PDB file of C-alpha atoms in Angstrom:
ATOM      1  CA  UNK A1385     129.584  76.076 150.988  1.00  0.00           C
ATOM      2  CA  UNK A1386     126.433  74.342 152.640  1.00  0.00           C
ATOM      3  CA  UNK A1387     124.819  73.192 149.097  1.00  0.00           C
ATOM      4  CA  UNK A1388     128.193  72.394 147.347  1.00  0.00           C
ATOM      5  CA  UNK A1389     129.204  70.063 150.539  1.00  0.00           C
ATOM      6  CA  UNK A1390     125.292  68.952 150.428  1.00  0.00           C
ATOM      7  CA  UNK A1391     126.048  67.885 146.683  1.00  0.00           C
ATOM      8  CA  UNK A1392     129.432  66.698 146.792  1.00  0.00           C
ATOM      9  CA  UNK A1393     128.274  64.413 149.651  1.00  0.00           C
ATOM     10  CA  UNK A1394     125.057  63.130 147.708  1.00  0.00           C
ATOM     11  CA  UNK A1395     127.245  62.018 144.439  1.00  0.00           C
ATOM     12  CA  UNK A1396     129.855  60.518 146.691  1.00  0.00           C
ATOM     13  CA  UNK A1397     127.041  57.601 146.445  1.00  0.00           C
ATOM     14  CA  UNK A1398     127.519  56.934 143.015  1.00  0.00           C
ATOM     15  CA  UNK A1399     131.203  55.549 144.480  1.00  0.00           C
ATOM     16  CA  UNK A1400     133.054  58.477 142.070  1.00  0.00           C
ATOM     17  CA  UNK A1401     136.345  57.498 140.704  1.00  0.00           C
ATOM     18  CA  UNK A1402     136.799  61.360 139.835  1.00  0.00           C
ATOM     19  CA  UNK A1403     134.115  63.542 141.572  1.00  0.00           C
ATOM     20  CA  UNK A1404     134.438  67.308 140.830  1.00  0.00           C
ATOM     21  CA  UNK A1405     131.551  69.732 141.849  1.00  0.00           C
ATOM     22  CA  UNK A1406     132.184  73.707 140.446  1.00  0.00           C
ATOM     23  CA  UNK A1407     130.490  76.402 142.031  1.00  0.00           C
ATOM     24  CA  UNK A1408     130.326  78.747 138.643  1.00  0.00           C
ATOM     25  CA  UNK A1409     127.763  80.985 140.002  1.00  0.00           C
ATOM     26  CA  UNK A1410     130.247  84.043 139.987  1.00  0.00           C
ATOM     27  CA  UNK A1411     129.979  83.753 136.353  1.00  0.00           C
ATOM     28  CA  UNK A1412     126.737  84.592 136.517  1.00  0.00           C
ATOM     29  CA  UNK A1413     124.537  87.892 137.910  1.00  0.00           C
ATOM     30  CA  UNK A1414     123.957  86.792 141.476  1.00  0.00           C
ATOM     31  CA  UNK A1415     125.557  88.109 144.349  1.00  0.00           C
ATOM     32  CA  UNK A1416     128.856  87.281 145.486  1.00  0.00           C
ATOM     33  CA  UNK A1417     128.646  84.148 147.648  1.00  0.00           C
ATOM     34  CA  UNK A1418     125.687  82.788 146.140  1.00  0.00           C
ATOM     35  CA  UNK A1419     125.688  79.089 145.572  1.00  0.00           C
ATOM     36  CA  UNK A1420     123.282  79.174 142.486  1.00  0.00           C
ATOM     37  CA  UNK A1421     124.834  77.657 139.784  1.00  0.00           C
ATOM     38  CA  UNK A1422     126.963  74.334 139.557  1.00  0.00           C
ATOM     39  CA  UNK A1423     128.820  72.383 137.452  1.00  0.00           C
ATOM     40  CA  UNK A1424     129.532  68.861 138.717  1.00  0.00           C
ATOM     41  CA  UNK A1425     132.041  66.266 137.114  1.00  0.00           C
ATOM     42  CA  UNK A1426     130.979  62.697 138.183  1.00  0.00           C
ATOM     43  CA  UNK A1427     133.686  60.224 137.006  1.00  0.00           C
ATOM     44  CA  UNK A1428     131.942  56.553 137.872  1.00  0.00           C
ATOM     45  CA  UNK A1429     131.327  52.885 136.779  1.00  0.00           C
ATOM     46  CA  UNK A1430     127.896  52.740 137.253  1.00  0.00           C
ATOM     47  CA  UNK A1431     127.484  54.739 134.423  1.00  0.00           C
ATOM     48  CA  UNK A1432     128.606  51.797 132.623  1.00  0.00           C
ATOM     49  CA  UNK A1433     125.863  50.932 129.993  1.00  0.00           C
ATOM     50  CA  UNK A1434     123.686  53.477 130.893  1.00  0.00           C
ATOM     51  CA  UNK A1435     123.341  56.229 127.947  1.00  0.00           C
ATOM     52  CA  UNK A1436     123.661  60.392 128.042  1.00  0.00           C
ATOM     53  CA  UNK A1437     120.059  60.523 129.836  1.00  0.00           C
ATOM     54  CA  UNK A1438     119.768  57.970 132.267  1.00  0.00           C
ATOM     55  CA  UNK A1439     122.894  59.041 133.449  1.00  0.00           C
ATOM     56  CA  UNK A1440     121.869  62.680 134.235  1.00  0.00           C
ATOM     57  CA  UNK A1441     118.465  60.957 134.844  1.00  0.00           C
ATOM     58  CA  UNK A1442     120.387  59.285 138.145  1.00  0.00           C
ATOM     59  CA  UNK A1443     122.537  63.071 138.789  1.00  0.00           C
ATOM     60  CA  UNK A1444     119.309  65.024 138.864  1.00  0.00           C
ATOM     61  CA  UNK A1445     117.239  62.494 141.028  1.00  0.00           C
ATOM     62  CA  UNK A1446     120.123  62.060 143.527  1.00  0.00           C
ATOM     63  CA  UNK A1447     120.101  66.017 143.614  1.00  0.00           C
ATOM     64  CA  UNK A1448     116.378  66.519 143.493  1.00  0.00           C
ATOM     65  CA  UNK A1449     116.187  68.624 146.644  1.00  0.00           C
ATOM     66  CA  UNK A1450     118.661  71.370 145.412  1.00  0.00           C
ATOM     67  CA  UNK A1451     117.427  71.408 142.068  1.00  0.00           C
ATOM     68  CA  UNK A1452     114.044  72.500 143.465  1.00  0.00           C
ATOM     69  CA  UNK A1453     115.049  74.252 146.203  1.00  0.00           C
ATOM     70  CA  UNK A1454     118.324  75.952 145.898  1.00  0.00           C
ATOM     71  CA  UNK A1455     119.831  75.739 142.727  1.00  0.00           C
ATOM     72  CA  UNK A1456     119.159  77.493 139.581  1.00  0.00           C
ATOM     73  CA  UNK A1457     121.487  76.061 136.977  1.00  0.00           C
ATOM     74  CA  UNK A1458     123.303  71.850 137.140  1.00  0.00           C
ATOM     75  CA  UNK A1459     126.018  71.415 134.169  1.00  0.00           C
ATOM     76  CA  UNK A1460     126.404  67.626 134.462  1.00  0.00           C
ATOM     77  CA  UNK A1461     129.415  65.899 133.361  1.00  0.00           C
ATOM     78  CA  UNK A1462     128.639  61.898 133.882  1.00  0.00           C
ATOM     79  CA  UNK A1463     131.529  59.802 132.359  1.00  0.00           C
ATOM     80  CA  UNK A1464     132.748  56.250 132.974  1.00  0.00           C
ATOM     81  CA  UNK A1465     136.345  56.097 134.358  1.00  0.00           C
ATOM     82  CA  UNK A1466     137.337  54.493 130.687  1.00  0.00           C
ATOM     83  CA  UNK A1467     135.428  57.665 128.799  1.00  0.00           C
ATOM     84  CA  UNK A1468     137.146  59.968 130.840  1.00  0.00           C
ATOM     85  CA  UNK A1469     140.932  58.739 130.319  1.00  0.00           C
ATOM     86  CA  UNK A1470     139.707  58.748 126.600  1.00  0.00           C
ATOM     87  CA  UNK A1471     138.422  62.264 126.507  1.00  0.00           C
ATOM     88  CA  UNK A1472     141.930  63.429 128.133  1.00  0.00           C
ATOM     89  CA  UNK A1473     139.938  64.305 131.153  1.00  0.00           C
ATOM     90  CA  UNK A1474     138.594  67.277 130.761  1.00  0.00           C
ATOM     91  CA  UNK A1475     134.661  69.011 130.092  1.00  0.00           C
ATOM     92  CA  UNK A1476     133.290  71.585 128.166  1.00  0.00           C
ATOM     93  CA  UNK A1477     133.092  74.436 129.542  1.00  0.00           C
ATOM     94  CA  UNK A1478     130.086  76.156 130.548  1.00  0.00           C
ATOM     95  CA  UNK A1479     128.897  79.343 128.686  1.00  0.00           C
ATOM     96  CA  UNK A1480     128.834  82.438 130.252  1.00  0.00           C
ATOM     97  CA  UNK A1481     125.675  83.917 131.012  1.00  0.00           C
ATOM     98  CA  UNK A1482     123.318  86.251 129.410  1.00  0.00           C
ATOM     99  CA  UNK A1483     121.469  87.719 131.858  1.00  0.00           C
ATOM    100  CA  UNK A1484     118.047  86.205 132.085  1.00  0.00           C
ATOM    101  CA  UNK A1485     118.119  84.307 135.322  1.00  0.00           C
ATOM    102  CA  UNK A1486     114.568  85.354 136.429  1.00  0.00           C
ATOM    103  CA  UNK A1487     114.377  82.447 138.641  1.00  0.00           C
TER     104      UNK A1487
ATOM    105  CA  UNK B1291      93.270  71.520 126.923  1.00  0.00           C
ATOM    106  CA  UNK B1292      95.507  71.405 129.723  1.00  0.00           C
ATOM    107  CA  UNK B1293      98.896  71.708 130.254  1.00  0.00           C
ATOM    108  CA  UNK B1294     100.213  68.104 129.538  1.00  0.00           C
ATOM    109  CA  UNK B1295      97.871  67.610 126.293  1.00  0.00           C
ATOM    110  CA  UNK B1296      99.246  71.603 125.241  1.00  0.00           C
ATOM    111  CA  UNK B1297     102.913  70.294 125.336  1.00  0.00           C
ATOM    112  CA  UNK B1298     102.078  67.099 124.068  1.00  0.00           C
ATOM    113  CA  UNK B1299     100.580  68.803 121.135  1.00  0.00           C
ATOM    114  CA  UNK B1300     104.028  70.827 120.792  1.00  0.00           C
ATOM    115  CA  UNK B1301     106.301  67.728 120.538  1.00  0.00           C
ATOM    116  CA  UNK B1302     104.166  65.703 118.703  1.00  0.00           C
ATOM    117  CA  UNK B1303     103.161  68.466 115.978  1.00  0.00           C
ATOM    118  CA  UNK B1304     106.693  70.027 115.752  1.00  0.00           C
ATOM    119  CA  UNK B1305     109.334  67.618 114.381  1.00  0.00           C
ATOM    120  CA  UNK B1306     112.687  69.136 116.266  1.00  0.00           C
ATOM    121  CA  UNK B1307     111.001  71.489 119.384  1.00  0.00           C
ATOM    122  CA  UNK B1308     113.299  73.251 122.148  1.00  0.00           C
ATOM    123  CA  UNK B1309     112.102  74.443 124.951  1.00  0.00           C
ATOM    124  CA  UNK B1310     113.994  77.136 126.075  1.00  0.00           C
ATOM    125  CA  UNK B1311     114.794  80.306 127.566  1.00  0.00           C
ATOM    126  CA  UNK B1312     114.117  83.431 125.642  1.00  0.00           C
ATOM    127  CA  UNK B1313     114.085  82.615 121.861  1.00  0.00           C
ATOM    128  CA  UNK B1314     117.090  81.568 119.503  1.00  0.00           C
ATOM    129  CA  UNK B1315     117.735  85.007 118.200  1.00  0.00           C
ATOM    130  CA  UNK B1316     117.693  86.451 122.008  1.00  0.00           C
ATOM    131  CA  UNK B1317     118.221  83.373 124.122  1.00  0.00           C
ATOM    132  CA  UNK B1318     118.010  84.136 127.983  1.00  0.00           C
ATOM    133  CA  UNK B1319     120.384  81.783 129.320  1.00  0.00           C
ATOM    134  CA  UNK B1320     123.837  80.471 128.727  1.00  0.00           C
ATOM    135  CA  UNK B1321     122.652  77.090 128.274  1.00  0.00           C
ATOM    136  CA  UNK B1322     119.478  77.857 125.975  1.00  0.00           C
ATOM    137  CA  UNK B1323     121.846  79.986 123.685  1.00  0.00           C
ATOM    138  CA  UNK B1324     124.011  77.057 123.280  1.00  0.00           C
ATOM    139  CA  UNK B1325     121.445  74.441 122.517  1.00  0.00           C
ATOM    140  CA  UNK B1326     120.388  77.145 119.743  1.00  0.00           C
ATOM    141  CA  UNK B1327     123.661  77.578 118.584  1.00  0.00           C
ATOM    142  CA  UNK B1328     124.190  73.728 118.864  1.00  0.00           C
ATOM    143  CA  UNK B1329     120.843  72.982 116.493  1.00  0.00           C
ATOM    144  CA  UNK B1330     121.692  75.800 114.055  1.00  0.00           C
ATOM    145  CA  UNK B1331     125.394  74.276 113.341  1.00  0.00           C
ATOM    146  CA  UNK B1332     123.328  71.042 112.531  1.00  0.00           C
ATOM    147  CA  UNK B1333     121.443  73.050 110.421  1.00  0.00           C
ATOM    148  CA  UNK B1334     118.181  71.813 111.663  1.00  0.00           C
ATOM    149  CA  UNK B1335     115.294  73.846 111.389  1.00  0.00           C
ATOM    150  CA  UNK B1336     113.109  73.684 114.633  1.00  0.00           C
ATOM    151  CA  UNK B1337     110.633  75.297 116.708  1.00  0.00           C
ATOM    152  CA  UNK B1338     110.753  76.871 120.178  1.00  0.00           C
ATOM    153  CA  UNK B1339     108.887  77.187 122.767  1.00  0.00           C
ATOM    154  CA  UNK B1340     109.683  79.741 125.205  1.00  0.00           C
ATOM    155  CA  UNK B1341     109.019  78.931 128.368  1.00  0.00           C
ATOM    156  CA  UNK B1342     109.793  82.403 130.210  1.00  0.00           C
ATOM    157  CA  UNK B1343     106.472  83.575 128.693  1.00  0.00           C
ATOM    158  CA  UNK B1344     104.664  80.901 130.006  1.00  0.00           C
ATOM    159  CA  UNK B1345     105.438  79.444 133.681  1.00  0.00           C
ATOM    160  CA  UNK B1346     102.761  76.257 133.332  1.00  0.00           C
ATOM    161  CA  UNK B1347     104.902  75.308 130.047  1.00  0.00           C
ATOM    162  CA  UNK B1348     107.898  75.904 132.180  1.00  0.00           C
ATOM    163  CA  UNK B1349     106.766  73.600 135.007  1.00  0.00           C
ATOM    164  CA  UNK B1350     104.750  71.309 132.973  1.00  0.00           C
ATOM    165  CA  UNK B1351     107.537  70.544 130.689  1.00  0.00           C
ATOM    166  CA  UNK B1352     110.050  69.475 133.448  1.00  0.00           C
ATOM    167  CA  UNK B1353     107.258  67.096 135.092  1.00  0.00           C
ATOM    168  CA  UNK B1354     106.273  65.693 131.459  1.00  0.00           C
ATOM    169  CA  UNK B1355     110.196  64.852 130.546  1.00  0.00           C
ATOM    170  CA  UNK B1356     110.850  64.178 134.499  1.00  0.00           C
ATOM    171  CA  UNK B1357     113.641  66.252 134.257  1.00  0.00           C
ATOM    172  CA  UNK B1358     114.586  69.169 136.125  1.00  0.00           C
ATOM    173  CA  UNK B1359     116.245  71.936 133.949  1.00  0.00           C
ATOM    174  CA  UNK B1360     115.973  73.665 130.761  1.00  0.00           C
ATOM    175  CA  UNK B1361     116.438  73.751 127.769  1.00  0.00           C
ATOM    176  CA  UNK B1362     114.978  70.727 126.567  1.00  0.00           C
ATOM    177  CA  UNK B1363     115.194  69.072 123.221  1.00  0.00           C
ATOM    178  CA  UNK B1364     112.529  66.829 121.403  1.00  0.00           C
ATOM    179  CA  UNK B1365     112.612  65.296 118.157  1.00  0.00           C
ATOM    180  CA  UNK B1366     109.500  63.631 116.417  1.00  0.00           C
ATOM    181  CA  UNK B1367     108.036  63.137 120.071  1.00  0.00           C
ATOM    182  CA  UNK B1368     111.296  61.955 121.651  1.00  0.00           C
ATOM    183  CA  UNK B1369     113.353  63.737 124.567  1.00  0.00           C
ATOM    184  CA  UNK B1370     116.591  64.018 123.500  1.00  0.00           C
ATOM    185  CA  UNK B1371     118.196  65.688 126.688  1.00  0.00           C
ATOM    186  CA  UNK B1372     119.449  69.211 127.951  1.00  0.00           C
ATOM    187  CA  UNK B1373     122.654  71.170 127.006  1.00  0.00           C
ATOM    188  CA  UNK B1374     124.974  68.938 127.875  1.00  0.00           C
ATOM    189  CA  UNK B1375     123.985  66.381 126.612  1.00  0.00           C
ATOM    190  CA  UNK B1376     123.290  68.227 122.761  1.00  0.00           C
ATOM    191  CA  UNK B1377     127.115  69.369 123.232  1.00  0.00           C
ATOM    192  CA  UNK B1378     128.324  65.631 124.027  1.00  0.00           C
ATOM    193  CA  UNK B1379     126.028  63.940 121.257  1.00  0.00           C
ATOM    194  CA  UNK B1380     127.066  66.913 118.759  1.00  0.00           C
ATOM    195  CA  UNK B1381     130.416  66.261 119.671  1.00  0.00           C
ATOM    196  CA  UNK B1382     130.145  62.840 118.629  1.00  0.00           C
ATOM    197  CA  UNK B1383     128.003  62.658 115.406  1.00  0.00           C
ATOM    198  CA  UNK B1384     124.667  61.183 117.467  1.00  0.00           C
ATOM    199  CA  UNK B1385     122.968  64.370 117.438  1.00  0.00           C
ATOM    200  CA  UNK B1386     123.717  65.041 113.755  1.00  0.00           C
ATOM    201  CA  UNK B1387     122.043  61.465 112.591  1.00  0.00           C
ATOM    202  CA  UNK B1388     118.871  61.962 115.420  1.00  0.00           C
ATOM    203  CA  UNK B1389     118.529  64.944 113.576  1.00  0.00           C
ATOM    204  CA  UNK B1390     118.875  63.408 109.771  1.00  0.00           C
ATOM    205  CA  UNK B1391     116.495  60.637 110.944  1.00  0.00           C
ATOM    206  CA  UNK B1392     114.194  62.862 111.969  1.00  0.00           C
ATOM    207  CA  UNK B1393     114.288  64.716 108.224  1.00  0.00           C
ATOM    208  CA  UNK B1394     114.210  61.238 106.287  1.00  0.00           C
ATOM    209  CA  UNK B1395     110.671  59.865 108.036  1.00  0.00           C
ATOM    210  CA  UNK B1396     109.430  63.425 106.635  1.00  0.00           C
ATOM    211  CA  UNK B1397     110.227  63.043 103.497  1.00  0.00           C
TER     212      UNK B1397
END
């Protein structure tokens, strides 16, 4: 749980109306426990404005350390509070894996 | 050449490039496969870049887009984004008309 309360606490800055962050590395061919792969939901007004790339611009830099260090796969989900009511609040889901993680 | 001017070359000579994990027939990773099957629903036609064959592509692509993951899209030059971001602009008709506008300056 020590990277998924590392990134939960590092969006938290982003002052989340909705903050969601998935461990989905089960899903995937690591071994059980592993904390690999992520999907976070980041429901915010300071995405307000911004389009699809600076707002995973601001995810990825905010979770720079893990990306390079710890985590193999970040499904980002960056929606304004409005977007997200419109959408009926909910993502896509992520696909299943095929194997190649060769990290 | 080195490894910035190589990828350079790749998004500049290709009109839609992805770079990507395995190739679009046998993609390597969940994400990859859908960016593949994202483009082909467009019906683009594009080039790939594999970047499991080549780790300075694979770490010299992520420091030339400043961005941390793959697969990467880039039409005529321009990063488009990751996964995600192909499903949400599909989703919406943006990726469909970056796509078209890439076609029309062609021809």
């Amino acid at each position: 749980m020590l990277i998924q309360n590392s990134i939960e606490k590092k969006l938290k800055s982003l002052n989340p109306e909705h903050l969601e962050v998935i461990n989905e590395s089960n899903k995937h061919n690591v071994p059980d426990g592993s904390e690999s792969h992520f999907k976070v939901i980041v429901i915010s007004n300071e995405f307000a404005g911004l389009k699809l790339v600076g707002r995973h611009r601001i995810v990825n830099r905010l979770l720079a350390d893990e990306l390079a260090n710890s985590i193999h796969a970040l499904s980002i989900h960056a929606k304004t509070p409005d977007e997200w009511f419109d959408s009926g609040a909910t993502s896509v889901d992520s696909p299943d894996c095929l194997g190649g993680t060769n990290k | 050449m080195n490894i910035t001017e190589q990828i350079k070359e790749l998004v500049e000579t290709n009109d839609v490039v992805l770079f990507m994990k395995g190739s679009p027939d046998f993609p390597q990773c969940g994400f990859s496969g859908r960016a593949t099957q994202i483009l082909r629903s467009c019906g683009a036609r594009f080039a790939s870049v594999d970047v499991l064959q080549n780790q300075d592509i694979r770490e010299g692509i992520k420091q030339y887009s400043s961005w941390p993951t793959i697969p990467q899209l880039y039409v005529k030059g321009e990063f488009v984004g990751g996964s995600d971001i192909l499903m949400e602009m599909y989703e919406n008709g943006e990726l469909q008309e970056t796509l078209q506008s890439s076609e029309k300056v062609d021809n």
